[in-house]
PDB file of C-alpha atoms and ligand atoms in Angstrom:
ATOM      1  CA  UNK E 211      -0.159  -0.032   0.081  1.00  0.00           C
ATOM      2  CA  UNK E 212       0.986   3.679  -0.720  1.00  0.00           C
ATOM      3  CA  UNK E 213       1.527   6.186   1.799  1.00  0.00           C
ATOM      4  CA  UNK E 214      -1.213   8.505   1.222  1.00  0.00           C
ATOM      5  CA  UNK E 215       0.894  11.658   1.058  1.00  0.00           C
ATOM      6  CA  UNK E 216       2.498   9.795  -1.887  1.00  0.00           C
ATOM      7  CA  UNK E 217      -0.777   8.833  -3.721  1.00  0.00           C
ATOM      8  CA  UNK E 218      -1.805  12.256  -3.271  1.00  0.00           C
ATOM      9  CA  UNK E 219       1.356  13.553  -5.087  1.00  0.00           C
ATOM     10  CA  UNK E 220       1.345  10.805  -7.606  1.00  0.00           C
ATOM     11  CA  UNK E 221      -2.557  11.814  -8.157  1.00  0.00           C
ATOM     12  CA  UNK E 222      -1.552  15.699  -8.634  1.00  0.00           C
ATOM     13  CA  UNK E 223       0.996  14.438 -10.893  1.00  0.00           C
ATOM     14  CA  UNK E 224      -1.749  12.642 -12.879  1.00  0.00           C
ATOM     15  CA  UNK E 225      -4.171  15.385 -13.297  1.00  0.00           C
ATOM     16  CA  UNK E 226      -1.343  18.060 -14.163  1.00  0.00           C
ATOM     17  CA  UNK E 227       0.056  15.586 -17.241  1.00  0.00           C
ATOM     18  CA  UNK E 228      -3.434  15.047 -18.178  1.00  0.00           C
ATOM     19  CA  UNK E 229      -4.355  18.838 -18.234  1.00  0.00           C
ATOM     20  CA  UNK E 230      -1.399  19.276 -20.515  1.00  0.00           C
ATOM     21  CA  UNK E 231      -2.379  16.596 -22.825  1.00  0.00           C
ATOM     22  CA  UNK E 232      -5.882  18.215 -23.153  1.00  0.00           C
ATOM     23  CA  UNK E 233      -4.231  21.446 -24.235  1.00  0.00           C
ATOM     24  CA  UNK E 234      -1.886  19.616 -26.530  1.00  0.00           C
ATOM     25  CA  UNK E 235      -5.078  17.745 -27.978  1.00  0.00           C
ATOM     26  CA  UNK E 236      -6.553  21.307 -28.968  1.00  0.00           C
ATOM     27  CA  UNK E 237      -3.703  21.671 -31.080  1.00  0.00           C
ATOM     28  CA  UNK E 238      -4.440  18.555 -33.335  1.00  0.00           C
ATOM     29  CA  UNK E 239      -1.603  16.560 -31.726  1.00  0.00           C
ATOM     30  CA  UNK E 240      -4.197  13.372 -31.395  1.00  0.00           C
ATOM     31  CA  UNK E 241      -3.958  13.180 -34.897  1.00  0.00           C
ATOM     32  CA  UNK E 242      -0.495  12.109 -34.317  1.00  0.00           C
ATOM     33  CA  UNK E 243      -0.781   7.813 -33.449  1.00  0.00           C
ATOM     34  CA  UNK E 244       1.957   8.498 -30.809  1.00  0.00           C
ATOM     35  CA  UNK E 245       0.256  11.420 -28.689  1.00  0.00           C
ATOM     36  CA  UNK E 246      -3.184   9.455 -29.340  1.00  0.00           C
ATOM     37  CA  UNK E 247      -1.777   6.473 -27.382  1.00  0.00           C
ATOM     38  CA  UNK E 248      -0.170   8.820 -24.587  1.00  0.00           C
ATOM     39  CA  UNK E 249      -3.608  10.371 -24.217  1.00  0.00           C
ATOM     40  CA  UNK E 250      -5.393   7.160 -24.051  1.00  0.00           C
ATOM     41  CA  UNK E 251      -2.900   5.570 -21.543  1.00  0.00           C
ATOM     42  CA  UNK E 252      -3.207   8.612 -19.659  1.00  0.00           C
ATOM     43  CA  UNK E 253      -6.730   8.233 -19.481  1.00  0.00           C
ATOM     44  CA  UNK E 254      -6.395   4.520 -18.218  1.00  0.00           C
ATOM     45  CA  UNK E 255      -4.123   6.108 -15.617  1.00  0.00           C
ATOM     46  CA  UNK E 256      -7.131   8.851 -14.725  1.00  0.00           C
ATOM     47  CA  UNK E 257      -9.584   6.049 -14.162  1.00  0.00           C
ATOM     48  CA  UNK E 258      -7.314   3.781 -12.272  1.00  0.00           C
ATOM     49  CA  UNK E 259      -6.718   7.064  -9.732  1.00  0.00           C
ATOM     50  CA  UNK E 260     -10.616   7.480  -9.544  1.00  0.00           C
ATOM     51  CA  UNK E 261     -11.317   4.158  -9.102  1.00  0.00           C
ATOM     52  CA  UNK E 262      -8.849   4.417  -6.040  1.00  0.00           C
ATOM     53  CA  UNK E 263     -10.537   7.670  -4.679  1.00  0.00           C
ATOM     54  CA  UNK E 264     -14.345   5.445  -5.338  1.00  0.00           C
ATOM     55  CA  UNK E 265     -12.946   2.495  -3.718  1.00  0.00           C
ATOM     56  CA  UNK E 266     -12.167   4.471  -0.501  1.00  0.00           C
ATOM     57  CA  UNK E 267     -15.493   5.685  -0.283  1.00  0.00           C
ATOM     58  CA  UNK E 268     -17.187   1.958  -0.585  1.00  0.00           C
ATOM     59  CA  UNK E 269     -18.723   0.785   2.535  1.00  0.00           C
ATOM     60  CA  UNK E 270     -17.375  -1.991   4.434  1.00  0.00           C
ATOM     61  CA  UNK E 271     -19.753  -5.157   4.662  1.00  0.00           C
ATOM     62  CA  UNK E 272     -22.118  -4.653   7.313  1.00  0.00           C
ATOM     63  CA  UNK E 273     -23.718  -7.957   9.252  1.00  0.00           C
ATOM     64  CA  UNK E 274     -26.909  -9.104  11.219  1.00  0.00           C
ATOM     65  CA  UNK E 275     -26.528  -9.201  15.094  1.00  0.00           C
ATOM     66  CA  UNK E 276     -26.902 -13.067  14.956  1.00  0.00           C
ATOM     67  CA  UNK E 277     -23.245 -12.669  13.530  1.00  0.00           C
ATOM     68  CA  UNK E 278     -21.763 -10.790  16.391  1.00  0.00           C
ATOM     69  CA  UNK E 279     -18.709 -12.533  18.247  1.00  0.00           C
ATOM     70  CA  UNK E 280     -19.903 -13.700  21.278  1.00  0.00           C
ATOM     71  CA  UNK E 281     -15.878 -13.309  22.638  1.00  0.00           C
ATOM     72  CA  UNK E 282     -14.803 -10.390  20.562  1.00  0.00           C
ATOM     73  CA  UNK E 283     -11.007 -10.607  21.337  1.00  0.00           C
ATOM     74  CA  UNK E 284      -9.492  -7.900  23.221  1.00  0.00           C
ATOM     75  CA  UNK E 285      -6.139  -6.689  22.147  1.00  0.00           C
ATOM     76  CA  UNK E 286      -3.200  -4.304  23.130  1.00  0.00           C
ATOM     77  CA  UNK E 287      -3.828  -1.873  25.648  1.00  0.00           C
ATOM     78  CA  UNK E 288      -6.994  -3.593  27.704  1.00  0.00           C
ATOM     79  CA  UNK E 289      -7.020  -1.990  30.892  1.00  0.00           C
ATOM     80  CA  UNK E 290      -4.715   1.614  30.575  1.00  0.00           C
ATOM     81  CA  UNK E 291      -2.702   2.210  34.233  1.00  0.00           C
ATOM     82  CA  UNK E 292      -1.799   5.980  33.405  1.00  0.00           C
ATOM     83  CA  UNK E 293      -2.730   7.960  36.173  1.00  0.00           C
ATOM     84  CA  UNK E 294      -4.980  10.665  34.284  1.00  0.00           C
ATOM     85  CA  UNK E 295      -7.327   7.632  32.705  1.00  0.00           C
ATOM     86  CA  UNK E 296      -7.358   5.531  36.018  1.00  0.00           C
ATOM     87  CA  UNK E 297      -8.810   8.672  37.398  1.00  0.00           C
ATOM     88  CA  UNK E 298     -11.129   9.226  35.003  1.00  0.00           C
ATOM     89  CA  UNK E 299     -12.392   5.423  35.061  1.00  0.00           C
ATOM     90  CA  UNK E 300     -12.754   5.800  38.570  1.00  0.00           C
ATOM     91  CA  UNK E 301     -15.477   8.313  38.222  1.00  0.00           C
ATOM     92  CA  UNK E 302     -17.094   6.580  35.457  1.00  0.00           C
ATOM     93  CA  UNK E 303     -16.114   9.054  32.703  1.00  0.00           C
ATOM     94  CA  UNK E 304     -18.126  11.465  34.286  1.00  0.00           C
ATOM     95  CA  UNK E 305     -15.627  14.322  34.200  1.00  0.00           C
ATOM     96  CA  UNK E 306     -14.134  13.276  30.946  1.00  0.00           C
ATOM     97  CA  UNK E 307     -14.041  15.270  27.374  1.00  0.00           C
ATOM     98  CA  UNK E 308     -12.942  14.900  24.184  1.00  0.00           C
ATOM     99  CA  UNK E 309     -10.751  17.498  23.356  1.00  0.00           C
ATOM    100  CA  UNK E 310     -11.126  18.603  19.586  1.00  0.00           C
ATOM    101  CA  UNK E 311      -8.292  21.071  18.801  1.00  0.00           C
ATOM    102  CA  UNK E 312      -5.606  22.255  16.186  1.00  0.00           C
ATOM    103  CA  UNK E 313      -6.538  23.517  12.827  1.00  0.00           C
ATOM    104  CA  UNK E 314      -9.951  23.996  13.630  1.00  0.00           C
ATOM    105  CA  UNK E 315     -12.118  27.403  13.749  1.00  0.00           C
ATOM    106  CA  UNK E 316     -13.983  26.280  17.037  1.00  0.00           C
ATOM    107  CA  UNK E 317     -12.066  24.120  18.969  1.00  0.00           C
ATOM    108  CA  UNK E 318     -14.417  21.809  21.003  1.00  0.00           C
ATOM    109  CA  UNK E 319     -14.469  20.020  24.584  1.00  0.00           C
ATOM    110  CA  UNK E 320     -17.223  17.533  24.345  1.00  0.00           C
ATOM    111  CA  UNK E 321     -18.962  15.079  27.190  1.00  0.00           C
ATOM    112  CA  UNK E 322     -19.939  11.787  26.528  1.00  0.00           C
ATOM    113  CA  UNK E 323     -23.420  13.187  26.391  1.00  0.00           C
ATOM    114  CA  UNK E 324     -22.288  15.976  23.932  1.00  0.00           C
ATOM    115  CA  UNK E 325     -21.174  13.192  21.719  1.00  0.00           C
ATOM    116  CA  UNK E 326     -24.681  11.168  21.901  1.00  0.00           C
ATOM    117  CA  UNK E 327     -26.552  14.140  20.634  1.00  0.00           C
ATOM    118  CA  UNK E 328     -24.478  14.606  17.422  1.00  0.00           C
ATOM    119  CA  UNK E 329     -25.531  12.677  14.375  1.00  0.00           C
ATOM    120  CA  UNK E 330     -24.890   8.793  15.114  1.00  0.00           C
ATOM    121  CA  UNK E 331     -24.685   5.709  13.611  1.00  0.00           C
ATOM    122  CA  UNK E 332     -25.007   1.929  14.645  1.00  0.00           C
ATOM    123  CA  UNK E 333     -22.902  -0.729  12.448  1.00  0.00           C
ATOM    124  CA  UNK E 334     -21.900  -4.315  12.739  1.00  0.00           C
ATOM    125  CA  UNK E 335     -18.599  -5.044  10.927  1.00  0.00           C
ATOM    126  CA  UNK E 336     -15.652  -7.384  11.216  1.00  0.00           C
ATOM    127  CA  UNK E 337     -12.695  -6.104  12.851  1.00  0.00           C
ATOM    128  CA  UNK E 338      -9.036  -7.698  11.387  1.00  0.00           C
ATOM    129  CA  UNK E 339      -5.983  -7.750  13.387  1.00  0.00           C
ATOM    130  CA  UNK E 340      -2.703  -8.133  11.717  1.00  0.00           C
ATOM    131  CA  UNK E 341      -2.068 -10.677  14.302  1.00  0.00           C
ATOM    132  CA  UNK E 342      -4.575 -12.981  11.642  1.00  0.00           C
ATOM    133  CA  UNK E 343      -7.660 -12.867  13.826  1.00  0.00           C
ATOM    134  CA  UNK E 344     -11.174 -11.049  12.925  1.00  0.00           C
ATOM    135  CA  UNK E 345     -13.963 -10.817  15.265  1.00  0.00           C
ATOM    136  CA  UNK E 346     -17.589  -9.263  14.520  1.00  0.00           C
ATOM    137  CA  UNK E 347     -18.927  -6.650  16.558  1.00  0.00           C
ATOM    138  CA  UNK E 348     -21.629  -3.814  16.550  1.00  0.00           C
ATOM    139  CA  UNK E 349     -20.610   0.048  17.266  1.00  0.00           C
ATOM    140  CA  UNK E 350     -22.395   2.982  17.892  1.00  0.00           C
ATOM    141  CA  UNK E 351     -21.116   6.393  18.286  1.00  0.00           C
ATOM    142  CA  UNK E 352     -20.725   9.668  16.438  1.00  0.00           C
ATOM    143  CA  UNK E 353     -20.207  10.466  12.920  1.00  0.00           C
ATOM    144  CA  UNK E 354     -16.624  11.806  12.840  1.00  0.00           C
ATOM    145  CA  UNK E 355     -17.768  13.814   9.960  1.00  0.00           C
ATOM    146  CA  UNK E 356     -20.892  16.276  11.073  1.00  0.00           C
ATOM    147  CA  UNK E 357     -18.429  16.487  14.398  1.00  0.00           C
ATOM    148  CA  UNK E 358     -15.832  17.896  12.148  1.00  0.00           C
ATOM    149  CA  UNK E 359     -18.027  20.254  10.720  1.00  0.00           C
ATOM    150  CA  UNK E 360     -18.944  21.481  13.992  1.00  0.00           C
ATOM    151  CA  UNK E 361     -15.363  22.670  14.987  1.00  0.00           C
ATOM    152  CA  UNK E 362     -14.711  23.765  10.949  1.00  0.00           C
ATOM    153  CA  UNK E 363     -11.742  22.268  10.105  1.00  0.00           C
ATOM    154  CA  UNK E 364      -9.035  25.377   8.571  1.00  0.00           C
ATOM    155  CA  UNK E 365      -8.799  24.858   4.850  1.00  0.00           C
ATOM    156  CA  UNK E 366      -4.992  23.678   5.173  1.00  0.00           C
ATOM    157  CA  UNK E 367      -5.757  20.791   7.483  1.00  0.00           C
ATOM    158  CA  UNK E 368      -5.309  17.280   6.029  1.00  0.00           C
ATOM    159  CA  UNK E 369      -5.242  14.912   8.680  1.00  0.00           C
ATOM    160  CA  UNK E 370      -7.057  13.931  11.915  1.00  0.00           C
ATOM    161  CA  UNK E 371      -4.713  12.819  14.665  1.00  0.00           C
ATOM    162  CA  UNK E 372      -6.189  10.725  17.762  1.00  0.00           C
ATOM    163  CA  UNK E 373      -4.627  11.108  20.516  1.00  0.00           C
ATOM    164  CA  UNK E 374      -4.906   8.167  23.130  1.00  0.00           C
ATOM    165  CA  UNK E 375      -4.767   7.838  26.647  1.00  0.00           C
ATOM    166  CA  UNK E 376      -2.644   4.771  27.339  1.00  0.00           C
ATOM    167  CA  UNK E 377       1.099   4.362  27.320  1.00  0.00           C
ATOM    168  CA  UNK E 378       1.804   0.952  25.436  1.00  0.00           C
ATOM    169  CA  UNK E 379       5.718   1.333  25.436  1.00  0.00           C
ATOM    170  CA  UNK E 380       7.702   2.889  28.105  1.00  0.00           C
ATOM    171  CA  UNK E 381      10.220   5.180  26.304  1.00  0.00           C
ATOM    172  CA  UNK E 382      12.362   7.798  27.821  1.00  0.00           C
ATOM    173  CA  UNK E 383      10.942  10.384  25.109  1.00  0.00           C
ATOM    174  CA  UNK E 384       7.140   9.373  25.302  1.00  0.00           C
ATOM    175  CA  UNK E 385       6.994   8.215  21.712  1.00  0.00           C
ATOM    176  CA  UNK E 386       5.319   5.087  23.698  1.00  0.00           C
ATOM    177  CA  UNK E 387       1.886   6.855  24.104  1.00  0.00           C
ATOM    178  CA  UNK E 388      -0.733   5.341  21.551  1.00  0.00           C
ATOM    179  CA  UNK E 389      -1.981   7.529  18.912  1.00  0.00           C
ATOM    180  CA  UNK E 390      -3.188   7.113  15.460  1.00  0.00           C
ATOM    181  CA  UNK E 391      -3.801   9.139  12.222  1.00  0.00           C
ATOM    182  CA  UNK E 392      -6.852   9.164   9.498  1.00  0.00           C
ATOM    183  CA  UNK E 393      -6.977  11.289   6.278  1.00  0.00           C
ATOM    184  CA  UNK E 394     -10.337  13.640   5.451  1.00  0.00           C
ATOM    185  CA  UNK E 395     -11.386  10.836   3.121  1.00  0.00           C
ATOM    186  CA  UNK E 396     -11.680   8.381   6.282  1.00  0.00           C
ATOM    187  CA  UNK E 397     -12.669  11.173   8.420  1.00  0.00           C
ATOM    188  CA  UNK E 398     -15.636  11.755   6.387  1.00  0.00           C
ATOM    189  CA  UNK E 399     -16.383   8.252   5.466  1.00  0.00           C
ATOM    190  CA  UNK E 400     -20.168   7.662   6.623  1.00  0.00           C
ATOM    191  CA  UNK E 401     -19.132   4.473   8.588  1.00  0.00           C
ATOM    192  CA  UNK E 402     -16.493   6.444  10.594  1.00  0.00           C
ATOM    193  CA  UNK E 403     -17.622   6.825  14.413  1.00  0.00           C
ATOM    194  CA  UNK E 404     -16.161   7.565  17.693  1.00  0.00           C
ATOM    195  CA  UNK E 405     -17.925   4.965  19.125  1.00  0.00           C
ATOM    196  CA  UNK E 406     -18.921   4.853  22.912  1.00  0.00           C
ATOM    197  CA  UNK E 407     -20.929   1.803  22.612  1.00  0.00           C
ATOM    198  CA  UNK E 408     -20.569  -1.723  21.434  1.00  0.00           C
ATOM    199  CA  UNK E 409     -22.991  -4.776  21.630  1.00  0.00           C
ATOM    200  CA  UNK E 410     -25.922  -2.174  22.792  1.00  0.00           C
ATOM    201  CA  UNK E 411     -23.827  -1.423  25.939  1.00  0.00           C
ATOM    202  CA  UNK E 412     -21.658   1.006  27.215  1.00  0.00           C
ATOM    203  CA  UNK E 413     -18.399   0.458  25.569  1.00  0.00           C
ATOM    204  CA  UNK E 414     -15.966  -1.777  28.051  1.00  0.00           C
ATOM    205  CA  UNK E 415     -12.428  -0.713  28.936  1.00  0.00           C
ATOM    206  CA  UNK E 416     -11.152  -3.403  27.612  1.00  0.00           C
ATOM    207  CA  UNK E 417     -12.135  -2.498  24.011  1.00  0.00           C
ATOM    208  CA  UNK E 418     -11.271   1.170  24.619  1.00  0.00           C
ATOM    209  CA  UNK E 419     -13.818   3.033  26.946  1.00  0.00           C
ATOM    210  CA  UNK E 420     -14.976   5.796  27.316  1.00  0.00           C
ATOM    211  CA  UNK E 421     -14.491   6.401  23.607  1.00  0.00           C
ATOM    212  CA  UNK E 422     -12.789   4.358  20.193  1.00  0.00           C
ATOM    213  CA  UNK E 423     -12.581   4.951  16.752  1.00  0.00           C
ATOM    214  CA  UNK E 424     -13.745   2.816  14.401  1.00  0.00           C
ATOM    215  CA  UNK E 425     -12.564   3.272  10.822  1.00  0.00           C
ATOM    216  CA  UNK E 426     -14.142   0.260   9.365  1.00  0.00           C
ATOM    217  CA  UNK E 427     -12.041  -0.070   5.797  1.00  0.00           C
ATOM    218  CA  UNK E 428      -8.682  -0.506   7.825  1.00  0.00           C
ATOM    219  CA  UNK E 429      -7.121  -2.615   9.810  1.00  0.00           C
ATOM    220  CA  UNK E 430      -6.964  -3.151  13.437  1.00  0.00           C
ATOM    221  CA  UNK E 431      -4.295  -1.053  14.809  1.00  0.00           C
ATOM    222  CA  UNK E 432      -6.207   2.171  13.136  1.00  0.00           C
ATOM    223  CA  UNK E 433      -9.050   2.107  15.736  1.00  0.00           C
ATOM    224  CA  UNK E 434      -7.661   3.766  18.006  1.00  0.00           C
ATOM    225  CA  UNK E 435      -9.203   3.272  21.613  1.00  0.00           C
ATOM    226  CA  UNK E 436      -9.050   5.582  24.647  1.00  0.00           C
ATOM    227  CA  UNK E 437      -9.174   8.676  22.715  1.00  0.00           C
ATOM    228  CA  UNK E 438      -8.929  11.712  24.390  1.00  0.00           C
ATOM    229  CA  UNK E 439      -8.454  14.371  22.009  1.00  0.00           C
ATOM    230  CA  UNK E 440      -8.368  14.658  17.807  1.00  0.00           C
ATOM    231  CA  UNK E 441      -6.274  16.890  16.690  1.00  0.00           C
ATOM    232  CA  UNK E 442      -6.701  18.564  12.892  1.00  0.00           C
ATOM    233  CA  UNK E 443      -2.522  18.796  11.232  1.00  0.00           C
ATOM    234  CA  UNK E 444      -1.474  19.691   8.182  1.00  0.00           C
ATOM    235  CA  UNK E 445       1.076  16.454   8.552  1.00  0.00           C
ATOM    236  CA  UNK E 446       2.079  14.636  11.173  1.00  0.00           C
ATOM    237  CA  UNK E 447       5.703  14.509  11.053  1.00  0.00           C
ATOM    238  CA  UNK E 448       6.197  16.382  14.390  1.00  0.00           C
ATOM    239  CA  UNK E 449       4.211  13.550  16.151  1.00  0.00           C
ATOM    240  CA  UNK E 450       5.578  10.780  17.691  1.00  0.00           C
ATOM    241  CA  UNK E 451       8.123   9.173  15.476  1.00  0.00           C
ATOM    242  CA  UNK E 452       6.474  10.739  12.419  1.00  0.00           C
ATOM    243  CA  UNK E 453       5.009   7.826  10.887  1.00  0.00           C
ATOM    244  CA  UNK E 454       1.236   8.778  11.922  1.00  0.00           C
ATOM    245  CA  UNK E 455       0.804   6.421  14.294  1.00  0.00           C
ATOM    246  CA  UNK E 456       1.958   3.992  17.533  1.00  0.00           C
ATOM    247  CA  UNK E 457       2.453   1.034  15.070  1.00  0.00           C
ATOM    248  CA  UNK E 458       3.553   2.921  11.948  1.00  0.00           C
ATOM    249  CA  UNK E 459       6.466   4.389  14.328  1.00  0.00           C
ATOM    250  CA  UNK E 460       7.183   0.657  14.739  1.00  0.00           C
ATOM    251  CA  UNK E 461       6.872  -0.274  10.624  1.00  0.00           C
ATOM    252  CA  UNK E 462       3.584  -0.876   9.918  1.00  0.00           C
ATOM    253  CA  UNK E 463       1.791   0.674   6.994  1.00  0.00           C
ATOM    254  CA  UNK E 464       0.206   3.975   7.698  1.00  0.00           C
ATOM    255  CA  UNK E 465      -2.845   3.366   4.989  1.00  0.00           C
ATOM    256  CA  UNK E 466      -4.026  -0.140   6.100  1.00  0.00           C
ATOM    257  CA  UNK E 467      -6.654  -0.722   4.066  1.00  0.00           C
ATOM    258  CA  UNK E 468      -8.715  -3.996   3.972  1.00  0.00           C
TER     259      UNK E 468
HETATM  260  N1  MTE T 724      -5.202   3.204  22.653  1.00  0.00           N
HETATM  261  C1  MTE T 724      -5.215   2.266  21.806  1.00  0.00           C
HETATM  262  N2  MTE T 724      -5.882   1.735  20.628  1.00  0.00           N
HETATM  263  C2  MTE T 724      -5.538   0.565  19.964  1.00  0.00           C
HETATM  264  C3  MTE T 724      -4.176  -0.408  20.535  1.00  0.00           C
HETATM  265  C4  MTE T 724      -3.566  -0.137  21.775  1.00  0.00           C
HETATM  266  O1  MTE T 724      -2.879  -1.045  22.228  1.00  0.00           O
HETATM  267  N3  MTE T 724      -4.289   0.941  22.384  1.00  0.00           N
HETATM  268  N4  MTE T 724      -4.175  -1.407  19.886  1.00  0.00           N
HETATM  269  C5  MTE T 724      -4.953  -1.503  18.657  1.00  0.00           C
HETATM  270  C6  MTE T 724      -4.690  -3.022  17.880  1.00  0.00           C
HETATM  271  S1  MTE T 724      -3.608  -3.780  17.399  1.00  0.00           S
HETATM  272  C7  MTE T 724      -6.478  -3.546  17.660  1.00  0.00           C
HETATM  273  S2  MTE T 724      -5.956  -5.354  17.060  1.00  0.00           S
HETATM  274  C8  MTE T 724      -7.522  -2.866  18.314  1.00  0.00           C
HETATM  275  C9  MTE T 724      -8.452  -4.110  19.270  1.00  0.00           C
HETATM  276  O2  MTE T 724      -9.493  -3.436  19.822  1.00  0.00           O
HETATM  277  P1  MTE T 724     -10.087  -4.544  20.770  1.00  0.00           P
HETATM  278  O3  MTE T 724      -9.320  -4.279  22.041  1.00  0.00           O
HETATM  279  O4  MTE T 724     -11.421  -3.624  20.646  1.00  0.00           O
HETATM  280  O5  MTE T 724     -10.322  -5.726  20.149  1.00  0.00           O
HETATM  281  O6  MTE T 724      -7.299  -1.976  18.910  1.00  0.00           O
HETATM  282  C10 MTE T 724      -6.106  -1.106  18.308  1.00  0.00           C
HETATM  283  N5  MTE T 724      -6.294   0.151  19.117  1.00  0.00           N
HETATM  284 MO1   MO T 725      -4.360  -5.566  15.919  1.00  0.00          MO
END
């Protein structure tokens, strides 16, 4: 899989060369069989680029309540011992707030009740972990797109970084804290939600209470649990070790499409 910024550069390059070809076409260059062939291949390129974008917008398969795994596996952090998190959990997350900041016109601080009032969605989907296991679960949460509309992204915002409460690896420089990032195509995908419920119950701690991301077209490690803060950024080079996520910083792909 291509790293998204590279892909975007490639798309721009494809668009630019195509525009050049259209101009050339006005010059009757199309009568030249060689440029006609180039035009045709450029057309193929744009069709492939178009398919990439359309694919990214397609819905992930949804399942029925009968398909739900009775024993959805919990993986990675399952009970964070970070003091802030422990304090919130002890109070049933009553004082917990989701912070939305970075490149937004209106920074937000949202309680769980605020999130429940936002446009929501329920979906039963299959979670695929790179380790080779899958589980089917039902998720209910606030759709990320409308939430970002409320915060109003600035024009230079290109990614949403999800900062999590848990430290998965103790490192001297603090880069062991879990985080993830997604682009705006995924942020605005209709199945991308910040889930506060699982299988009709409040989200359990093992699965990311009080709030976890579901970005259904990607693998398990993108599904950030214990989300504390959303930060809109132009790039993520300055966050963690610069690769857009805890596991990405340890060699995994940034775009973990399924
Ligand atoms: N904050 C946080 N999010 C995380 C992880 C983690 O350790 N910490 N593990 C990831 C991985 S690898 C997977 S497979 C899923 C596991 O989610 P689950 O416990 O609900 O199965 O969460 C992902 N999100
Ligand atoms: Mo995973």
